[in-house]
mmCIF file of C-alpha atoms in Angstrom:
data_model
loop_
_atom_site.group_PDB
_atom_site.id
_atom_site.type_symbol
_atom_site.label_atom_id
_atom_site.label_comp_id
_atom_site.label_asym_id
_atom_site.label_seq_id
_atom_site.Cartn_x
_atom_site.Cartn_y
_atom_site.Cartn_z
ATOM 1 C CA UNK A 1 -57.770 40.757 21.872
ATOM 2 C CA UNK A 2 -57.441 42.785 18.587
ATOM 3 C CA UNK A 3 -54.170 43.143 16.562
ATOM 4 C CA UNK A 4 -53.909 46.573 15.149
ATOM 5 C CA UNK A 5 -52.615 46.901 11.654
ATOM 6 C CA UNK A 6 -50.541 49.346 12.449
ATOM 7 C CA UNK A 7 -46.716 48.919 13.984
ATOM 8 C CA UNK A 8 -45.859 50.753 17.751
ATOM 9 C CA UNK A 9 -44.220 54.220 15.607
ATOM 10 C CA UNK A 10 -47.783 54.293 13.970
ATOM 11 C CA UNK A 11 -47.157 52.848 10.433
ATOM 12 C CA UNK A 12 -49.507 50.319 8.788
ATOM 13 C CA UNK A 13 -48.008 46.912 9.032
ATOM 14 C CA UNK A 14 -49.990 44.136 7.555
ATOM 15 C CA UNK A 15 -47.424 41.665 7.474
ATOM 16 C CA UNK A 16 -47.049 41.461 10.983
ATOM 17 C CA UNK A 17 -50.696 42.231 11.533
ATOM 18 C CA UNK A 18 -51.457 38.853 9.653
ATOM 19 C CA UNK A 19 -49.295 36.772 11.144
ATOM 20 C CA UNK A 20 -50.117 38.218 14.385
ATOM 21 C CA UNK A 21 -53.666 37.555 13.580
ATOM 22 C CA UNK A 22 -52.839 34.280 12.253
ATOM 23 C CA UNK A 23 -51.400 32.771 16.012
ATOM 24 C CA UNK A 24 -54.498 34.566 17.710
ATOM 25 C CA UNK A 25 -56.956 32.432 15.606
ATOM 26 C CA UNK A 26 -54.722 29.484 16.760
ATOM 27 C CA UNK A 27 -54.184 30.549 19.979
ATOM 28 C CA UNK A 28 -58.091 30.201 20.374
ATOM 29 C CA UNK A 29 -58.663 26.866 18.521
ATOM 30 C CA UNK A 30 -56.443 25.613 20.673
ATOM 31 C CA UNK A 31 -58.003 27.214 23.896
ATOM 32 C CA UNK A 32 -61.540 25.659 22.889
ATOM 33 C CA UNK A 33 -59.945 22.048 22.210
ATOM 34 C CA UNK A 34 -58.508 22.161 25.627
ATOM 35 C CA UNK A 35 -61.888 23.238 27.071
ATOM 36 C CA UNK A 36 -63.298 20.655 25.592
ATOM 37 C CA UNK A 37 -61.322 18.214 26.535
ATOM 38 C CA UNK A 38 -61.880 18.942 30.397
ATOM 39 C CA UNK A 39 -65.375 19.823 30.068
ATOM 40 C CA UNK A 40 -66.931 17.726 27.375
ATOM 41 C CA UNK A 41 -69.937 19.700 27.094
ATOM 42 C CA UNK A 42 -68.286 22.835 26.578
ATOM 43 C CA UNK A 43 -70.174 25.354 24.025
ATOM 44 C CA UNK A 44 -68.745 29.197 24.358
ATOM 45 C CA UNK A 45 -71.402 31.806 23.529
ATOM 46 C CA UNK A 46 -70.952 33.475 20.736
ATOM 47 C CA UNK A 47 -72.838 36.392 19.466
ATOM 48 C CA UNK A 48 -73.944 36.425 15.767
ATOM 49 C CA UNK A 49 -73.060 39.667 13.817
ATOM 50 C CA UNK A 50 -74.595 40.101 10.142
ATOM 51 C CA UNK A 51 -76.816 41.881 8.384
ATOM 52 C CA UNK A 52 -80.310 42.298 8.991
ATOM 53 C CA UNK A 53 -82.343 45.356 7.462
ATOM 54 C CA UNK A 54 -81.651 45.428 3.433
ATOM 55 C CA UNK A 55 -82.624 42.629 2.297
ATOM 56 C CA UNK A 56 -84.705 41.067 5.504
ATOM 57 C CA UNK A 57 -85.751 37.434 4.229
ATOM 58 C CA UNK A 58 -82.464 36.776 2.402
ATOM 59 C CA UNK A 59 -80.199 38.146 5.484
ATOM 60 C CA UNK A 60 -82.596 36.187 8.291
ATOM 61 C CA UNK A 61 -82.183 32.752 6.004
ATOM 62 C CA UNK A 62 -77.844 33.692 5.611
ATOM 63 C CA UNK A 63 -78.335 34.546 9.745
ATOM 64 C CA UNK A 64 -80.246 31.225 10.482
ATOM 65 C CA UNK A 65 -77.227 29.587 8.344
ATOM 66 C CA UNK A 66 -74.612 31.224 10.354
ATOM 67 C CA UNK A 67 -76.117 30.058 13.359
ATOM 68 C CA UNK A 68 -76.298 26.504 12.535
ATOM 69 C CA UNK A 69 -72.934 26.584 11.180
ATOM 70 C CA UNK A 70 -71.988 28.020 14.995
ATOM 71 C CA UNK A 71 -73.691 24.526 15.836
ATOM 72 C CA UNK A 72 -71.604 22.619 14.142
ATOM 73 C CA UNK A 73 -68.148 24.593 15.820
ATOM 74 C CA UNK A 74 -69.914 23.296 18.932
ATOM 75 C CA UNK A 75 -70.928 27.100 19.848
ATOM 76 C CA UNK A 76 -74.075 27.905 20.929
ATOM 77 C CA UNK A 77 -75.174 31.131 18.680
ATOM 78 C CA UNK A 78 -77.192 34.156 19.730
ATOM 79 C CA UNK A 79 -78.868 36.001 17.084
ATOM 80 C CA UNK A 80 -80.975 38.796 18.122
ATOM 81 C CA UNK A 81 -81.703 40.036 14.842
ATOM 82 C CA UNK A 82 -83.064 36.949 14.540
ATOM 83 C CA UNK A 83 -85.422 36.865 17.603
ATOM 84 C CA UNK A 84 -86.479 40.605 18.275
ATOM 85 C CA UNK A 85 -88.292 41.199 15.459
ATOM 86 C CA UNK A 86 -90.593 39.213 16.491
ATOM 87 C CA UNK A 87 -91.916 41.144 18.880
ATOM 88 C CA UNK A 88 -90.181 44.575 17.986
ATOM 89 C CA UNK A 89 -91.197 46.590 15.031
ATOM 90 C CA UNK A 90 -87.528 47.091 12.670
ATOM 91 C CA UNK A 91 -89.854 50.623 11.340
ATOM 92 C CA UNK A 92 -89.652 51.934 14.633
ATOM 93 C CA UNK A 93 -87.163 53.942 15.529
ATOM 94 C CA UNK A 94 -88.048 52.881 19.835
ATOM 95 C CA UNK A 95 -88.056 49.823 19.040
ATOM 96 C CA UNK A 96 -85.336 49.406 16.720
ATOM 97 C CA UNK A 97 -82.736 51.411 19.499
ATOM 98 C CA UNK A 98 -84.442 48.711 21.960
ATOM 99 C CA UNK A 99 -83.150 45.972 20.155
ATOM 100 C CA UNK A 100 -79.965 47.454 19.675
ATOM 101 C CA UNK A 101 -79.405 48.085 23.231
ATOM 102 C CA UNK A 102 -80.758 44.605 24.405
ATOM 103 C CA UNK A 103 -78.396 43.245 21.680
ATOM 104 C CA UNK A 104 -75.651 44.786 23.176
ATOM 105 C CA UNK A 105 -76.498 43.221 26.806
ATOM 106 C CA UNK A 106 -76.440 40.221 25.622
ATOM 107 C CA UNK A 107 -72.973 40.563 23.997
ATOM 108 C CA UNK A 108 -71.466 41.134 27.216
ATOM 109 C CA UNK A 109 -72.264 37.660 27.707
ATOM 110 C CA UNK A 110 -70.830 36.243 24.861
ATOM 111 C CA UNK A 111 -67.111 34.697 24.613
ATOM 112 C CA UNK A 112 -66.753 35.536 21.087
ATOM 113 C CA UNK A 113 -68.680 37.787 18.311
ATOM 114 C CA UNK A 114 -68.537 35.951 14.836
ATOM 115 C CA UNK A 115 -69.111 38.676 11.984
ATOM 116 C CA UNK A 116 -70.705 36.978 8.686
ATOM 117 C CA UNK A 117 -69.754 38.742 5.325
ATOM 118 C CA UNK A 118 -67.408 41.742 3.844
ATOM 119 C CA UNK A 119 -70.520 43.833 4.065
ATOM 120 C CA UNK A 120 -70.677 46.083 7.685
ATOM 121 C CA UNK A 121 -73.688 47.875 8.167
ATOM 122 C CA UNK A 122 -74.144 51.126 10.750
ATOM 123 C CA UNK A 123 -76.306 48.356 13.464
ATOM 124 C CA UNK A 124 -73.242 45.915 12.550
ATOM 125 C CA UNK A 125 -70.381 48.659 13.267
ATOM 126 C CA UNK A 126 -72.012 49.618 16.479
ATOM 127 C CA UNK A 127 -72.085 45.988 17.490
ATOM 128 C CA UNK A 128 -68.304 45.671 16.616
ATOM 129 C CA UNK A 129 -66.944 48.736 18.036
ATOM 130 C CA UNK A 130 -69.300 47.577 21.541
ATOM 131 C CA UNK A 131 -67.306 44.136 21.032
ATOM 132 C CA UNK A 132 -64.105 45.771 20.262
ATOM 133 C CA UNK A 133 -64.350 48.444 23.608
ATOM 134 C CA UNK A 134 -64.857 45.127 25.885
ATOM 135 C CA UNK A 135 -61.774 43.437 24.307
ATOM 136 C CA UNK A 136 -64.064 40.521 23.074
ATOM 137 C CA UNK A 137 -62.302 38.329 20.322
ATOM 138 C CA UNK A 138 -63.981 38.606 17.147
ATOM 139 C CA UNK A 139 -63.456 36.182 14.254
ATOM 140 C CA UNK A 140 -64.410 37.424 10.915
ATOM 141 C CA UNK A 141 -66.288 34.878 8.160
ATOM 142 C CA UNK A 142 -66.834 34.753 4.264
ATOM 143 C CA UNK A 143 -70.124 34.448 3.176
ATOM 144 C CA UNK A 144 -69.071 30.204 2.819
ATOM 145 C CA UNK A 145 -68.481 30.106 6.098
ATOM 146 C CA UNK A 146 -64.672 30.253 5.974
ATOM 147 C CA UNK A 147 -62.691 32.452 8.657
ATOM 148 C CA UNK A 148 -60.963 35.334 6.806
ATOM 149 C CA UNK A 149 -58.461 37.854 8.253
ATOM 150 C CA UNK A 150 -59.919 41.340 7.824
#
């Protein structure tokens, strides 16, 4: 669920917005711990959102980070910026839209979509606005990692 910034008449808000967005972060730590609890071996899906094409060995190092950081949360990450390159040429304008749209499958099985950075890029935005249209919780991060409120 996203919290819009902006108050039922229509005018921005951000006070409420932030607190708002402040009891849905804890709303879903708390969700997880009880998970975990019953199931011990619990690890949500979430889908790793961050920049690829720029600045492609720096971003793939900051995505292979991201993912082990996802680890560490007990989440099991899924990159595919990460893994379709491999076998898709980023040049191609085919192949890139193939990646895109097989990204975007496997976001529908994801129960979260982390998004790494303040920088959005036009493959990110689609990704988020996909995320956003399904209702998907997305949780926003700093480049350290940290959760921020956007």
């Amino acid at each position: 669920m996203s919290v819009s910034k902006f108050n039922h008449e229509g005018y921005f808000d951000p006070t409420v917005h932030d607190a708002l967005r402040n009891i849905e972060i804890e709303e879903r730590a708390s969700r997880r711990e009880i998970l975990q609890k019953q199931i011990p071996n619990y690890r949500p899906l979430v889908y790793i959102c961050s920049p690829y094409a720029d600045d492609i060995p720096n971003n793939e190092r900051r995505a292979r980070q991201f993912c082990e950081y996802a680890v560490q949360q007990r989440c099991i990450p899924i990159a595919p910026h990460l893994l379709f390159p491999q076998f898709l040429d980023e040049n191609n304008p085919t192949d890139r839209e193939l990646g895109t749209f097989m990204g975007l499958v496997l976001l529908t099985k994801c129960a979260e979509m982390w998004v790494l950075g303040a920088y959005i890029s036009t493959g990110m935005q689609r990704e988020i606005d996909k995320a956003e249209e399904r209702g998907l919780p997305i949780r926003f991060f700093s480049e350290d990692f940290e959760e921020v409120i956007p």
